[in-house]
Amino acid sequence: FYIWALAPMFPGARFLHHLRAPHAVVASLAKFDRVGAEPVEAAAEALTVWLHHTRTAWAAERALGSARVKLVDFARLEAEPQTLLDDIADFLGEPHCADCMAPLADRLNSSRTHAEADTILPELEGEPLYAEARALYDEIQAAQRPLPGGDEAAWEELHSMFMSLADDRTLIGG
């Protein structure tokens, strides 16, 4: 949510856009109490969270381009974690480190919803926000990379999202 402010302050900074299928996020958010957080049990609320986060990351990727924002697909993290982590290290200009795999030794999803994610799909099919989320997910997945960046409309979208956060007094306790 802060990329609009961070990118100009740190012109060499790179960002990761971690993308996970919306239905899997809905299942995960519903079980956040398993990891000590508040669960988001209503599908519409969980999809709203997913859409807000994903729109922001997608705008950043379009605005800054693939040289500064790397898409990290959760499905790829599950399928080929070592290769993906090596790609991330290369993108960040960091050395490869075998110890980076240690956090993935147990499970990728600490709310333990892998088995539940696909079972909620029938419930989501009738949810209007799910169609919107799925369309956005598909758009991001289908985009030709590398993205060049420089999308002024995406930059303005990031600015608007940042200002909305700055104007939301609940974020600063007041």
mmCIF file of C-alpha atoms in Angstrom:
data_model
loop_
_atom_site.group_PDB
_atom_site.id
_atom_site.type_symbol
_atom_site.label_atom_id
_atom_site.label_comp_id
_atom_site.label_asym_id
_atom_site.label_seq_id
_atom_site.Cartn_x
_atom_site.Cartn_y
_atom_site.Cartn_z
ATOM 1 C CA PHE A 1 0.000 0.000 0.000
ATOM 2 C CA TYR A 2 2.983 2.311 0.415
ATOM 3 C CA ILE A 3 4.764 1.736 -2.895
ATOM 4 C CA TRP A 4 3.674 5.122 -4.226
ATOM 5 C CA ALA A 5 5.692 6.786 -1.435
ATOM 6 C CA LEU A 6 8.514 4.242 -1.204
ATOM 7 C CA ALA A 7 9.396 3.925 -4.901
ATOM 8 C CA PRO A 8 10.548 7.549 -5.368
ATOM 9 C CA MET A 9 12.252 7.624 -1.965
ATOM 10 C CA PHE A 10 14.200 4.457 -2.792
ATOM 11 C CA PRO A 11 14.713 4.478 -6.566
ATOM 12 C CA GLY A 12 16.716 1.256 -6.434
ATOM 13 C CA ALA A 13 14.088 -0.608 -4.400
ATOM 14 C CA ARG A 14 12.442 -3.674 -5.827
ATOM 15 C CA PHE A 15 9.098 -5.093 -4.816
ATOM 16 C CA LEU A 16 7.486 -8.511 -4.836
ATOM 17 C CA HIS A 17 3.874 -8.920 -5.957
ATOM 18 C CA HIS A 18 2.754 -12.148 -4.265
ATOM 19 C CA LEU A 19 -0.320 -13.417 -6.095
ATOM 20 C CA ARG A 20 -2.573 -16.185 -4.839
ATOM 21 C CA ALA A 21 -5.868 -17.375 -6.312
ATOM 22 C CA PRO A 22 -8.779 -15.506 -4.722
ATOM 23 C CA HIS A 23 -10.635 -18.625 -3.585
ATOM 24 C CA ALA A 24 -7.530 -19.845 -1.744
ATOM 25 C CA VAL A 25 -7.204 -16.481 0.014
ATOM 26 C CA VAL A 26 -10.860 -16.584 1.053
ATOM 27 C CA ALA A 27 -10.287 -20.037 2.600
ATOM 28 C CA SER A 28 -7.116 -18.857 4.316
ATOM 29 C CA LEU A 29 -8.575 -15.644 5.734
ATOM 30 C CA ALA A 30 -11.480 -17.596 7.212
ATOM 31 C CA LYS A 31 -8.982 -19.591 9.288
ATOM 32 C CA PHE A 32 -6.655 -16.773 10.349
ATOM 33 C CA ASP A 33 -7.483 -17.503 13.974
ATOM 34 C CA ARG A 34 -5.241 -20.579 13.536
ATOM 35 C CA VAL A 35 -2.277 -18.219 13.307
ATOM 36 C CA GLY A 36 -3.353 -15.760 16.012
ATOM 37 C CA ALA A 37 -5.147 -13.225 13.829
ATOM 38 C CA GLU A 38 -8.768 -12.263 13.396
ATOM 39 C CA PRO A 39 -10.566 -14.528 10.914
ATOM 40 C CA VAL A 40 -12.429 -13.010 7.980
ATOM 41 C CA GLU A 41 -15.328 -15.408 7.682
ATOM 42 C CA ALA A 42 -17.595 -13.594 5.233
ATOM 43 C CA ALA A 43 -16.620 -14.410 1.663
ATOM 44 C CA ALA A 44 -17.530 -10.911 0.440
ATOM 45 C CA GLU A 45 -15.284 -9.316 3.056
ATOM 46 C CA ALA A 46 -12.390 -11.674 2.244
ATOM 47 C CA LEU A 47 -12.790 -10.988 -1.477
ATOM 48 C CA THR A 48 -12.796 -7.243 -0.767
ATOM 49 C CA VAL A 49 -9.485 -7.652 1.083
ATOM 50 C CA TRP A 50 -8.063 -9.705 -1.801
ATOM 51 C CA LEU A 51 -9.227 -7.165 -4.388
ATOM 52 C CA HIS A 52 -7.777 -4.221 -2.464
ATOM 53 C CA HIS A 53 -4.375 -5.852 -2.007
ATOM 54 C CA THR A 54 -4.233 -7.250 -5.520
ATOM 55 C CA ARG A 55 -5.334 -4.055 -7.265
ATOM 56 C CA THR A 56 -2.603 -2.176 -5.430
ATOM 57 C CA ALA A 57 0.110 -4.675 -6.326
ATOM 58 C CA TRP A 58 -1.072 -4.894 -9.939
ATOM 59 C CA ALA A 59 -1.039 -1.097 -10.273
ATOM 60 C CA ALA A 60 2.509 -1.060 -8.880
ATOM 61 C CA GLU A 61 3.612 -3.695 -11.354
ATOM 62 C CA ARG A 62 2.128 -1.759 -14.278
ATOM 63 C CA ALA A 63 3.472 1.582 -13.043
ATOM 64 C CA LEU A 64 7.002 0.481 -12.199
ATOM 65 C CA GLY A 65 7.462 -2.428 -14.589
ATOM 66 C CA SER A 66 9.030 -5.834 -14.239
ATOM 67 C CA ALA A 67 12.466 -4.381 -13.559
ATOM 68 C CA ARG A 68 11.183 -3.191 -10.167
ATOM 69 C CA VAL A 69 8.201 -5.429 -9.410
ATOM 70 C CA LYS A 70 8.341 -9.208 -9.680
ATOM 71 C CA LEU A 71 5.222 -11.343 -9.780
ATOM 72 C CA VAL A 72 5.504 -14.208 -7.301
ATOM 73 C CA ASP A 73 2.833 -16.772 -8.097
ATOM 74 C CA PHE A 74 1.748 -18.795 -5.056
ATOM 75 C CA ALA A 75 1.091 -21.840 -7.265
ATOM 76 C CA ARG A 76 4.698 -21.705 -8.454
ATOM 77 C CA LEU A 77 5.875 -21.353 -4.867
ATOM 78 C CA GLU A 78 4.080 -24.616 -4.115
ATOM 79 C CA ALA A 79 5.277 -26.392 -7.272
ATOM 80 C CA GLU A 80 8.918 -25.315 -7.481
ATOM 81 C CA PRO A 81 9.913 -23.404 -4.358
ATOM 82 C CA GLN A 82 13.691 -23.639 -4.784
ATOM 83 C CA THR A 83 13.618 -22.411 -8.377
ATOM 84 C CA LEU A 84 11.270 -19.571 -7.499
ATOM 85 C CA LEU A 85 13.354 -18.498 -4.498
ATOM 86 C CA ASP A 86 16.464 -18.544 -6.712
ATOM 87 C CA ASP A 87 14.609 -16.333 -9.224
ATOM 88 C CA ILE A 88 13.622 -13.962 -6.409
ATOM 89 C CA ALA A 89 17.227 -13.798 -5.174
ATOM 90 C CA ASP A 90 18.384 -12.981 -8.714
ATOM 91 C CA PHE A 91 15.696 -10.288 -9.044
ATOM 92 C CA LEU A 92 16.730 -8.731 -5.728
ATOM 93 C CA GLY A 93 20.431 -8.999 -6.533
ATOM 94 C CA GLU A 94 21.002 -11.256 -3.546
ATOM 95 C CA PRO A 95 23.094 -14.418 -3.384
ATOM 96 C CA HIS A 96 21.332 -17.762 -3.449
ATOM 97 C CA CYS A 97 21.047 -19.282 0.000
ATOM 98 C CA ALA A 98 19.911 -22.814 0.828
ATOM 99 C CA ASP A 99 18.672 -21.567 4.228
ATOM 100 C CA CYS A 100 15.923 -19.608 2.431
ATOM 101 C CA MET A 101 14.070 -22.908 2.043
ATOM 102 C CA ALA A 102 13.903 -23.518 5.811
ATOM 103 C CA PRO A 103 10.645 -21.595 6.425
ATOM 104 C CA LEU A 104 8.966 -23.690 3.734
ATOM 105 C CA ALA A 105 9.881 -27.004 5.345
ATOM 106 C CA ASP A 106 6.572 -27.246 7.235
ATOM 107 C CA ARG A 107 3.807 -25.661 5.120
ATOM 108 C CA LEU A 108 3.471 -22.667 2.864
ATOM 109 C CA ASN A 109 0.155 -21.741 4.401
ATOM 110 C CA SER A 110 0.230 -21.667 8.175
ATOM 111 C CA SER A 111 -3.549 -21.358 8.374
ATOM 112 C CA ARG A 112 -3.588 -24.881 6.890
ATOM 113 C CA THR A 113 -6.314 -24.371 4.314
ATOM 114 C CA HIS A 114 -4.877 -26.170 1.275
ATOM 115 C CA ALA A 115 -7.485 -28.941 1.394
ATOM 116 C CA GLU A 116 -10.331 -26.516 2.065
ATOM 117 C CA ALA A 117 -9.590 -24.007 -0.697
ATOM 118 C CA ASP A 118 -11.104 -25.958 -3.580
ATOM 119 C CA THR A 119 -14.139 -27.030 -1.553
ATOM 120 C CA ILE A 120 -15.351 -23.433 -1.215
ATOM 121 C CA LEU A 121 -15.409 -22.772 -4.960
ATOM 122 C CA PRO A 122 -19.096 -23.755 -5.377
ATOM 123 C CA GLU A 123 -20.046 -21.248 -2.662
ATOM 124 C CA LEU A 124 -18.073 -18.493 -4.370
ATOM 125 C CA GLU A 125 -19.464 -19.037 -7.862
ATOM 126 C CA GLY A 126 -22.588 -17.029 -6.979
ATOM 127 C CA GLU A 127 -20.655 -14.258 -5.226
ATOM 128 C CA PRO A 128 -20.482 -11.138 -7.468
ATOM 129 C CA LEU A 129 -17.123 -10.121 -6.040
ATOM 130 C CA TYR A 130 -15.682 -13.535 -6.893
ATOM 131 C CA ALA A 131 -16.306 -12.980 -10.610
ATOM 132 C CA GLU A 132 -14.524 -9.617 -10.324
ATOM 133 C CA ALA A 133 -11.638 -11.136 -8.377
ATOM 134 C CA ARG A 134 -11.297 -14.062 -10.768
ATOM 135 C CA ALA A 135 -11.240 -11.707 -13.767
ATOM 136 C CA LEU A 136 -8.473 -9.641 -12.163
ATOM 137 C CA TYR A 137 -6.496 -12.770 -11.261
ATOM 138 C CA ASP A 138 -6.787 -14.039 -14.848
ATOM 139 C CA GLU A 139 -5.766 -10.624 -16.243
ATOM 140 C CA ILE A 140 -2.635 -10.555 -14.110
ATOM 141 C CA GLN A 141 -1.742 -14.141 -14.986
ATOM 142 C CA ALA A 142 -2.234 -13.494 -18.718
ATOM 143 C CA ALA A 143 -0.176 -10.288 -18.877
ATOM 144 C CA GLN A 144 2.896 -10.473 -21.073
ATOM 145 C CA ARG A 145 6.051 -10.023 -19.057
ATOM 146 C CA PRO A 146 8.343 -8.256 -18.782
ATOM 147 C CA LEU A 147 6.085 -5.265 -18.258
ATOM 148 C CA PRO A 148 7.745 -2.036 -19.359
ATOM 149 C CA GLY A 149 6.361 0.175 -16.587
ATOM 150 C CA GLY A 150 5.576 3.825 -17.036
ATOM 151 C CA ASP A 151 1.798 3.356 -16.966
ATOM 152 C CA GLU A 152 0.737 6.824 -15.763
ATOM 153 C CA ALA A 153 -2.840 5.746 -15.031
ATOM 154 C CA ALA A 154 -1.503 2.949 -12.801
ATOM 155 C CA TRP A 155 0.783 5.435 -11.021
ATOM 156 C CA GLU A 156 -2.186 7.735 -10.392
ATOM 157 C CA GLU A 157 -4.174 4.743 -9.135
ATOM 158 C CA LEU A 158 -1.365 3.991 -6.661
ATOM 159 C CA HIS A 159 -1.338 7.618 -5.571
ATOM 160 C CA SER A 160 -5.080 7.586 -5.009
ATOM 161 C CA MET A 161 -4.886 4.362 -2.975
ATOM 162 C CA PHE A 162 -2.057 5.773 -0.891
ATOM 163 C CA MET A 163 -3.953 8.979 -0.198
ATOM 164 C CA SER A 164 -7.032 6.981 0.804
ATOM 165 C CA LEU A 165 -4.923 5.189 3.383
ATOM 166 C CA ALA A 166 -3.411 8.446 4.604
ATOM 167 C CA ASP A 167 -6.914 9.930 4.954
ATOM 168 C CA ASP A 168 -8.262 6.920 6.861
ATOM 169 C CA ARG A 169 -7.926 8.073 10.452
ATOM 170 C CA THR A 170 -8.638 4.562 11.738
ATOM 171 C CA LEU A 171 -5.143 3.611 10.564
ATOM 172 C CA ILE A 172 -3.598 6.086 12.955
ATOM 173 C CA GLY A 173 -5.918 5.463 15.847
ATOM 174 C CA GLY A 174 -8.124 8.408 15.541
#
